[in-house]
Coordinates of C-alpha atoms and ligand atoms in Angstrom, one line a residue:
X173 CA -42.0 101.7 91.8
X174 CA -38.4 102.1 91.1
X175 CA -35.8 102.1 93.9
X176 CA -34.7 105.5 95.0
X177 CA -31.3 105.3 93.4
X178 CA -30.9 108.5 91.3
X179 CA -31.0 107.5 87.7
X180 CA -27.8 108.6 86.0
X181 CA -28.0 111.2 83.2
X182 CA -27.0 110.6 79.7
X183 CA -27.4 108.4 76.7
X184 CA -28.5 104.7 77.0
X185 CA -25.5 103.3 75.3
X186 CA -25.4 99.7 76.8
X187 CA -26.3 96.7 74.7
X188 CA -29.9 96.9 73.4
X189 CA -31.4 93.5 73.6
X190 CA -34.6 94.0 71.6
X191 CA -36.5 96.4 69.4
X192 CA -39.2 96.9 72.0
X193 CA -36.5 97.9 74.4
X194 CA -35.2 100.6 72.0
X195 CA -38.8 101.8 71.4
X196 CA -39.2 102.0 75.2
X197 CA -35.9 104.0 75.4
X198 CA -37.0 106.3 72.7
X199 CA -40.6 106.8 73.8
X200 CA -41.0 106.1 77.5
X201 CA -38.2 106.2 80.0
X202 CA -34.6 105.7 79.0
X203 CA -33.3 106.2 82.6
X204 CA -35.3 103.3 83.9
X205 CA -33.7 101.0 81.4
X206 CA -30.3 102.4 82.4
X207 CA -31.0 101.8 86.0
X208 CA -32.2 98.2 85.4
X209 CA -29.0 97.6 83.4
X210 CA -26.8 99.1 86.1
X211 CA -28.4 96.7 88.5
X212 CA -28.0 93.8 86.1
X213 CA -31.8 93.2 86.4
X214 CA -32.8 94.0 82.8
X215 CA -34.0 90.5 81.8
X216 CA -36.8 89.6 79.4
X217 CA -39.6 87.8 81.0
X218 CA -41.5 85.4 78.8
X219 CA -44.1 83.8 81.2
X220 CA -45.1 84.5 84.7
X221 CA -47.0 81.9 86.8
X222 CA -47.7 81.6 90.5
X223 CA -44.7 82.9 92.4
X224 CA -42.3 82.3 89.4
X225 CA -41.1 84.3 86.5
X226 CA -39.6 82.5 83.5
X227 CA -37.0 84.4 81.4
X228 CA -36.4 84.2 77.7
X229 CA -33.0 82.6 78.3
X230 CA -34.4 79.8 80.4
X231 CA -33.9 81.1 84.0
X232 CA -36.5 80.9 86.7
X233 CA -36.9 83.8 89.1
X234 CA -38.7 83.5 92.4
X235 CA -40.8 86.7 92.9
X236 CA -40.4 87.9 96.5
X237 CA -41.7 91.4 95.7
X238 CA -45.1 90.6 94.2
X239 CA -45.1 93.9 92.3
X240 CA -45.3 95.8 95.6
X241 CA -48.1 93.6 96.9
X242 CA -50.1 93.5 93.7
X243 CA -49.7 89.7 93.1
X244 CA -51.2 88.3 96.3
X245 CA -52.7 85.5 94.2
X246 CA -49.5 85.0 92.2
X247 CA -49.0 85.8 88.6
X248 CA -51.8 85.0 86.1
X249 CA -54.0 83.1 88.5
X250 CA -56.2 80.8 86.4
X251 CA -59.4 81.9 88.1
X252 CA -58.7 85.6 87.3
X253 CA -57.8 84.8 83.7
X254 CA -61.0 82.7 83.4
X255 CA -63.1 85.6 84.8
X256 CA -61.6 88.1 82.4
X257 CA -62.1 85.8 79.4
X258 CA -65.7 85.2 80.4
X259 CA -66.4 88.8 80.9
X260 CA -64.9 89.7 77.5
X261 CA -66.8 86.9 75.8
X262 CA -70.2 88.0 77.0
X263 CA -69.8 91.4 75.5
X264 CA -71.7 93.1 78.3
X265 CA -71.8 96.8 79.1
X266 CA -68.5 98.3 80.0
X267 CA -67.8 102.0 80.7
X268 CA -71.2 103.0 79.6
X269 CA -71.5 105.7 82.2
X270 CA -75.2 105.6 81.8
X271 CA -76.4 102.5 83.7
X272 CA -76.2 100.7 87.0
X273 CA -73.1 98.6 86.8
X274 CA -74.1 95.0 87.5
X275 CA -71.4 93.8 89.8
X276 CA -70.2 97.0 91.6
X277 CA -72.8 96.6 94.4
X278 CA -71.9 93.0 95.1
X279 CA -68.2 93.8 95.2
X280 CA -68.8 96.9 97.5
X281 CA -70.9 94.8 99.9
X282 CA -68.3 92.0 100.1
X283 CA -65.4 94.4 100.6
X284 CA -67.3 96.3 103.3
X285 CA -68.3 93.0 105.0
X286 CA -64.7 91.8 105.0
X287 CA -63.4 95.1 106.2
X288 CA -65.9 95.2 109.1
X289 CA -66.7 98.1 111.4
X290 CA -69.1 100.7 110.1
X291 CA -67.9 100.7 106.5
X292 CA -70.9 100.5 104.3
X293 CA -70.2 102.1 100.9
X294 CA -67.4 101.9 98.3
X295 CA -66.1 104.4 95.8
X296 CA -64.2 102.6 93.0
X297 CA -61.2 103.9 91.2
X298 CA -58.2 102.7 89.3
X299 CA -55.1 103.2 91.6
X300 CA -54.0 103.7 95.2
X301 CA -53.2 107.4 94.6
X302 CA -56.6 108.0 93.2
X303 CA -58.1 106.3 96.3
X304 CA -56.0 108.6 98.6
X305 CA -57.1 111.6 96.6
X306 CA -60.8 110.6 97.2
X307 CA -60.2 110.0 100.9
X308 CA -58.7 113.6 101.2
X309 CA -61.8 115.1 99.5
X310 CA -64.3 113.0 101.4
X311 CA -62.6 113.8 104.8
X312 CA -62.8 117.5 104.0
X313 CA -66.4 117.3 102.9
X314 CA -67.4 115.4 106.0
X315 CA -65.6 117.5 108.6
X316 CA -65.6 120.9 107.0
X317 CA -61.9 121.1 108.0
X318 CA -58.9 121.4 105.7
X319 CA -56.0 119.9 107.6
X320 CA -54.4 116.6 106.8
X321 CA -52.0 114.6 109.0
X322 CA -49.6 112.0 107.9
X323 CA -46.6 110.1 109.2
X324 CA -42.8 110.2 108.6
X325 CA -41.8 107.5 106.1
X326 CA -45.4 107.2 104.7
X327 CA -46.0 106.3 101.1
X328 CA -49.4 107.3 99.8
X329 CA -48.9 107.8 96.1
X330 CA -47.5 110.4 93.6
X331 CA -50.5 112.4 92.5
X332 CA -50.4 115.9 94.0
X333 CA -52.8 115.4 96.9
X334 CA -51.3 112.0 97.8
X335 CA -47.8 113.4 97.2
X336 CA -48.5 116.1 99.8
X337 CA -48.8 113.3 102.4
X338 CA -45.6 111.5 101.5
X339 CA -43.3 111.1 104.4
X340 CA -40.1 111.6 102.4
X341 CA -39.1 114.9 100.8
X342 CA -37.4 113.1 97.9
X343 CA -40.7 112.5 96.1
X344 CA -41.9 116.1 96.4
X345 CA -38.8 118.0 95.3
X346 CA -39.6 120.2 92.3
X347 CA -43.3 119.4 92.2
X348 CA -44.6 122.0 94.6
X349 CA -46.5 123.7 96.0
X350 CA -48.0 120.8 97.8
X351 CA -51.5 121.0 99.4
X352 CA -51.5 123.5 102.3
X353 CA -52.6 122.6 105.8
X354 CA -50.7 119.3 106.0
X355 CA -48.5 118.2 108.9
X356 CA -46.1 115.3 109.4
X357 CA -45.8 113.4 112.7
X358 CA -43.6 110.5 113.7
X359 CA -45.1 107.0 113.0
X360 CA -46.0 105.3 116.3
X361 CA -46.1 108.5 118.4
X362 CA -49.6 109.0 119.9
X363 CA -48.5 112.1 121.9
X364 CA -47.4 113.9 118.7
X365 CA -50.7 113.0 117.2
X366 CA -52.7 114.3 120.1
X367 CA -50.8 117.6 120.0
X368 CA -51.9 118.2 116.4
X369 CA -55.4 116.9 116.8
X370 CA -56.1 119.2 119.7
X371 CA -56.1 122.1 117.3
X372 CA -59.2 120.6 115.7
X373 CA -58.0 121.8 112.3
X374 CA -57.5 118.3 110.9
X375 CA -60.0 116.6 108.7
X376 CA -58.1 113.3 108.5
X377 CA -55.2 111.3 109.8
X378 CA -54.0 109.3 106.8
X379 CA -51.8 106.4 107.9
X380 CA -50.7 102.9 106.9
X381 CA -51.6 100.6 109.8
X382 CA -48.3 98.9 109.0
X383 CA -45.8 101.0 107.1
X384 CA -44.6 99.4 103.8
X385 CA -42.1 101.7 102.1
X386 CA -41.2 103.2 105.4
X387 CA -39.5 99.9 106.3
X388 CA -42.1 97.2 107.1
X389 CA -42.9 98.7 110.4
X390 CA -45.5 97.1 112.6
X391 CA -46.7 99.4 115.3
X392 CA -47.9 98.3 118.8
X393 CA -51.6 97.5 119.2
X394 CA -51.8 100.1 122.0
X395 CA -50.6 102.8 119.5
X396 CA -53.2 101.9 116.9
X397 CA -56.0 101.7 119.6
X398 CA -54.9 105.1 120.9
X399 CA -55.0 106.5 117.3
X400 CA -58.6 105.4 117.0
X401 CA -59.5 106.9 120.4
X402 CA -57.8 110.3 119.7
X403 CA -59.3 110.6 116.2
X404 CA -62.8 110.0 117.6
X405 CA -62.2 112.4 120.5
X406 CA -61.1 115.3 118.3
X407 CA -63.5 114.7 115.4
X408 CA -60.7 113.8 112.9
X409 CA -61.4 111.0 110.4
X410 CA -59.1 108.0 110.6
X411 CA -58.1 106.9 107.1
X412 CA -56.2 103.6 106.8
X413 CA -54.1 103.3 103.7
X414 CA -54.3 99.5 103.1
X415 CA -53.1 99.7 99.5
X416 CA -50.1 97.4 100.2
X417 CA -51.4 95.6 103.4
X418 CA -54.9 94.7 102.2
X419 CA -56.2 91.4 100.8
X420 CA -54.6 89.2 103.5
X421 CA -51.0 90.4 102.8
X422 CA -50.4 90.5 106.5
X423 CA -52.6 87.4 107.3
X424 CA -55.9 89.3 108.0
X425 CA -58.0 90.8 105.3
X426 CA -56.9 94.2 106.5
X427 CA -53.7 94.8 108.6
X428 CA -55.7 97.0 111.0
X429 CA -57.7 93.9 112.0
X430 CA -54.6 92.6 113.8
X431 CA -55.3 95.5 116.3
X432 CA -59.1 95.2 116.3
X433 CA -59.3 98.8 115.1
X434 CA -61.7 100.1 112.4
X435 CA -61.1 103.2 110.3
X436 CA -63.7 105.7 109.0
X437 CA -62.2 105.3 105.5
X438 CA -60.1 102.5 104.1
X439 CA -58.1 102.8 100.8
X440 CA -57.6 99.6 98.8
X441 CA -55.9 99.0 95.5
X442 CA -53.0 96.8 94.2
X443 CA -54.2 93.2 94.9
X444 CA -57.8 94.1 94.1
X445 CA -56.6 94.1 90.5
X446 CA -55.8 90.3 90.5
X447 CA -52.5 91.5 89.1
X448 CA -54.2 92.1 85.7
X449 CA -56.9 94.8 85.7
X450 CA -56.1 98.1 87.5
X451 CA -58.6 98.8 90.3
X452 CA -58.9 100.5 93.7
X453 CA -61.6 101.1 96.2
X454 CA -62.3 103.6 99.1
X455 CA -64.5 102.1 101.7
X456 CA -66.4 104.6 104.0
X457 CA -69.2 104.9 106.5
X458 CA -72.8 106.0 105.5
X459 CA -72.5 109.4 107.1
X460 CA -69.3 110.1 105.1
X461 CA -71.0 109.0 101.9
X462 CA -74.0 111.3 102.8
X463 CA -71.6 114.2 103.3
X464 CA -70.1 113.8 99.8
X465 CA -72.9 112.5 97.6
X466 CA -76.0 113.1 99.7
X467 CA -78.4 114.5 97.1
X468 CA -79.5 113.9 93.5
X469 CA -77.5 117.0 92.4
X470 CA -74.3 115.6 93.9
X471 CA -74.8 112.0 92.9
X472 CA -71.7 112.2 90.5
X473 CA -69.8 114.9 92.5
X474 CA -66.8 112.6 92.7
X475 CA -66.3 110.0 90.0
X476 CA -64.0 108.9 87.3
X477 CA -64.3 107.4 83.9
X478 CA -62.9 103.9 84.8
X479 CA -64.7 103.8 88.1
X480 CA -66.9 100.6 88.4
X481 CA -65.9 99.4 85.0
X482 CA -67.3 95.9 84.3
X483 CA -64.0 94.1 83.9
X484 CA -62.5 95.5 87.1
X485 CA -65.6 94.7 89.1
X486 CA -65.7 91.2 87.7
X487 CA -62.0 90.7 88.5
X488 CA -62.5 92.2 92.1
X489 CA -65.1 89.5 92.8
X490 CA -62.9 86.8 91.3
X491 CA -60.0 88.0 93.5
X492 CA -62.1 87.7 96.7
X493 CA -63.4 84.2 95.6
X494 CA -59.9 83.0 94.8
X495 CA -58.4 84.4 98.0
X496 CA -61.1 82.5 99.9
X497 CA -60.5 79.3 98.0
X498 CA -56.7 79.5 98.5
X499 CA -57.4 80.0 102.3
X500 CA -55.3 83.1 102.0
X501 CA -55.7 84.4 105.5
X502 CA -54.6 81.3 107.6
X503 CA -52.1 80.2 104.9
X504 CA -50.4 83.6 105.0
X505 CA -50.3 83.8 108.8
X506 CA -48.7 80.3 108.9
X507 CA -46.2 80.8 106.1
X508 CA -45.3 84.3 107.4
X509 CA -44.4 82.8 110.8
X510 CA -42.4 80.1 109.1
X511 CA -40.6 82.6 106.9
X512 CA -39.6 84.9 109.8
X513 CA -38.6 82.0 112.0
X514 CA -36.3 80.6 109.3
X515 CA -34.9 84.0 108.5
X516 CA -34.2 84.7 112.2
X517 CA -32.5 81.4 112.6
X518 CA -30.4 81.7 109.4
X519 CA -29.4 85.3 109.9
X520 CA -28.7 85.2 113.6
X521 CA -25.2 86.2 114.5
X522 CA -24.6 88.4 111.5
X523 CA -23.9 91.8 112.9
X524 CA -25.1 93.5 109.8
X525 CA -28.6 92.3 110.3
X526 CA -30.5 94.3 112.9
X527 CA -34.0 92.7 112.8
X528 CA -36.4 90.5 110.8
X529 CA -39.9 91.9 111.2
X530 CA -43.4 92.0 109.7
X531 CA -46.7 90.3 109.7
X532 CA -47.9 87.5 107.4
X533 CA -46.0 87.7 104.1
X534 CA -45.3 91.4 104.6
X535 CA -41.8 90.9 105.8
X536 CA -38.6 93.0 106.0
X537 CA -35.0 92.4 106.9
X538 CA -33.5 95.6 108.5
X539 CA -29.8 96.0 108.1
X540 CA -27.4 98.2 110.2
X541 CA -23.9 99.5 110.0
X542 CA -21.4 96.7 110.9
X543 CA -19.2 97.2 113.9
X544 CA -16.1 95.4 112.4
X545 CA -13.8 98.2 111.3
X546 CA -13.0 96.6 107.9
X547 CA -16.7 96.3 107.0
X548 CA -17.7 99.6 108.6
X549 CA -15.3 101.6 106.4
X550 CA -16.8 100.1 103.2
X551 CA -20.4 100.4 104.5
X552 CA -19.9 104.1 105.3
X553 CA -18.2 104.8 102.0
X554 CA -21.3 103.4 100.3
X555 CA -23.7 105.4 102.4
X556 CA -21.7 108.6 101.5
X557 CA -22.1 107.8 97.7
X558 CA -25.8 107.0 97.9
X559 CA -27.8 105.7 100.9
X560 CA -29.6 103.2 98.7
X561 CA -26.4 101.6 97.3
X562 CA -25.8 99.0 100.0
X563 CA -29.4 97.6 99.7
X564 CA -29.3 97.8 95.9
X565 CA -26.2 95.6 95.8
X566 CA -28.0 93.0 98.0
X567 CA -31.0 93.2 95.6
X568 CA -28.7 92.8 92.6
X569 CA -26.8 89.8 94.1
X570 CA -30.0 88.1 95.1
X571 CA -31.3 88.4 91.6
X572 CA -28.1 87.5 89.8
X573 CA -26.7 84.8 92.0
X574 CA -29.9 83.2 93.4
X575 CA -32.8 84.1 91.0
X576 CA -34.7 86.0 93.7
X577 CA -36.6 89.2 92.8
X578 CA -37.0 91.7 95.6
X579 CA -36.4 95.4 96.5
X580 CA -35.4 97.7 99.3
X581 CA -38.1 99.9 100.8
X582 CA -38.7 103.2 98.9
X583 CA -38.5 105.4 102.0
X584 CA -36.1 103.3 104.0
X585 CA -33.2 101.9 102.1
X586 CA -31.8 99.8 104.9
X587 CA -34.8 97.4 104.8
X588 CA -35.0 94.6 102.3
X589 CA -38.5 93.4 101.5
X590 CA -39.6 89.7 101.5
X591 CA -43.1 89.7 100.2
X592 CA -43.8 86.8 97.9
X593 CA -47.3 86.0 96.5
X594 CA -49.5 84.5 99.2
X595 CA -49.6 81.2 97.2
X596 CA -45.9 80.7 97.7
X597 CA -44.9 77.2 98.8
X598 CA -42.7 76.2 101.8
X599 CA -40.0 74.9 99.4
X600 CA -40.0 78.3 97.7
X601 CA -39.7 80.0 101.1
X602 CA -36.7 77.8 101.9
X603 CA -35.1 78.8 98.6
X604 CA -35.6 82.4 99.5
X605 CA -34.1 82.0 103.0
X606 CA -31.1 80.2 101.6
X607 CA -30.5 83.0 99.2
X608 CA -30.9 85.6 101.9
X609 CA -28.3 83.8 104.1
X610 CA -26.0 83.6 101.1
X611 CA -25.9 87.3 100.4
X612 CA -25.7 88.3 104.0
X613 CA -22.8 85.9 104.4
X614 CA -21.1 87.6 101.5
X615 CA -21.8 91.1 102.8
X616 CA -20.3 90.0 106.1
X617 CA -16.9 89.4 104.6
X618 CA -14.6 92.2 103.5
X619 CA -14.2 90.8 100.0
X620 CA -15.9 90.6 96.6
X621 CA -19.2 91.9 97.7
X622 CA -17.8 95.3 98.8
X623 CA -15.5 95.8 95.9
X624 CA -18.3 95.0 93.4
X625 CA -20.6 97.3 95.4
X626 CA -18.2 100.2 95.4
X627 CA -17.7 99.7 91.6
X628 CA -21.4 99.9 91.1
X629 CA -21.7 102.9 93.3
X630 CA -19.0 104.7 91.3
X631 CA -20.6 103.8 88.0
X632 CA -24.0 105.1 89.2
X633 CA -22.6 108.5 90.0
X634 CA -20.2 108.8 87.1
X635 CA -22.4 107.8 84.2
Ligands
PLP792 C1 -49.3 102.3 100.9 C2 -49.5 102.8 99.5 N1 -50.4 103.7 99.3 C3 -50.6 104.3 98.0 C4 -49.9 103.9 97.0 C5 -50.1 104.5 95.6 O1 -50.7 103.5 94.8 P1 -50.7 103.6 93.2 O2 -49.2 103.4 92.8 O3 -51.6 102.5 92.7 O4 -51.2 105.0 92.9 C6 -48.8 103.0 97.2 C7 -48.0 102.5 96.0 O5 -47.0 101.8 96.2 C8 -48.6 102.4 98.5 O6 -47.7 101.5 98.7

């Protein structure tokens, strides 16, 4: 997902580094290329392995974004590559649409077992948005209600149904009308939730158990427990969107497991792909399955061409095996604690840093307006030009000066993500922390950082 900086209008007239880049400009998305160039992040990657990306000009970049939590196993994990090769070599049935797919049942059973609670069935799809769309339909089918509740700052995807549940109007503008009967409530506010649920109009409360693009926000356990109680009390289904937080990203298989709370539906995607074969899954209880598919006539009432395709199922199983072999859960909890402790220590005392937060390797650094007058004036000038600009300059500096790839949150520009692959090493974490301290030190002095940043901001609005 691109940052929320508005892509400037006009011709892409900077240096074109390759023919594929020109073809991309001509045929796909010239403004994306323009944005990457503006941020000085348009490099050519030649090889990606583990937590590292190797560029054509010999640089090594440490990935602290993981493709928005796709690459939990790191890039091109050997076990995933081997599974794909083996599956291709055996020339088995794929996308036949006329058979019982061999591995879908095993993958469904294992996902449901890991997720726990009453989750017993899986619907497979190819993206997070597609999973959210399914959860919307299934919730309506089960409850016979139409209403959908979501939270401020939420990110659920960009297809029309999922878009209707996005907690930032930026994504919706110009694409309406959205689904009717939706309502937005603050994240973490159980009283606001109850006020809506009391109407008994809502089929589902769709929520990330820990918000990602909203700013790596970890709610209190009491809030999540209360959410579960209230949804049960008023007959609204609880849908956890674990598209970013699933597959041990936060240290547990699901982020909701930190709170001991089970949902009625869970949406998974991203890391299920092993970073190579697009895949998603919606886990649900048996009664929900029955309400959707419960007869011969309705056995294909909600499906999709790539659902349960052989390659994706094989990769899904390989992902679960590899996560187990890598000890992903305990490793992530331990490394996440280490990362946050180091960041807190190194960033303590910088007034521009508000908080280091997160769980496992789902980590964010929240920035705030500085109090020092000299810095405050520059900071506010930036915010006036574009609210994402300050964070983007940090991202750019991290990339250019330290070889660290990361991004700010899509719905909260003051939070910088630190979400490396779960196979990251302590030495790589140390490298990342040193870089973070370096850019924060720079931003804390009224010098080069701010003048470069203002230059960037002006170019972004003037081009
Ligand atoms: C929490 C969450 N849900 C859903 C989605 C949509 O997933 P996809 O881009 O695979 O459609 C995203 C994408 O970033 C996400 O972060």
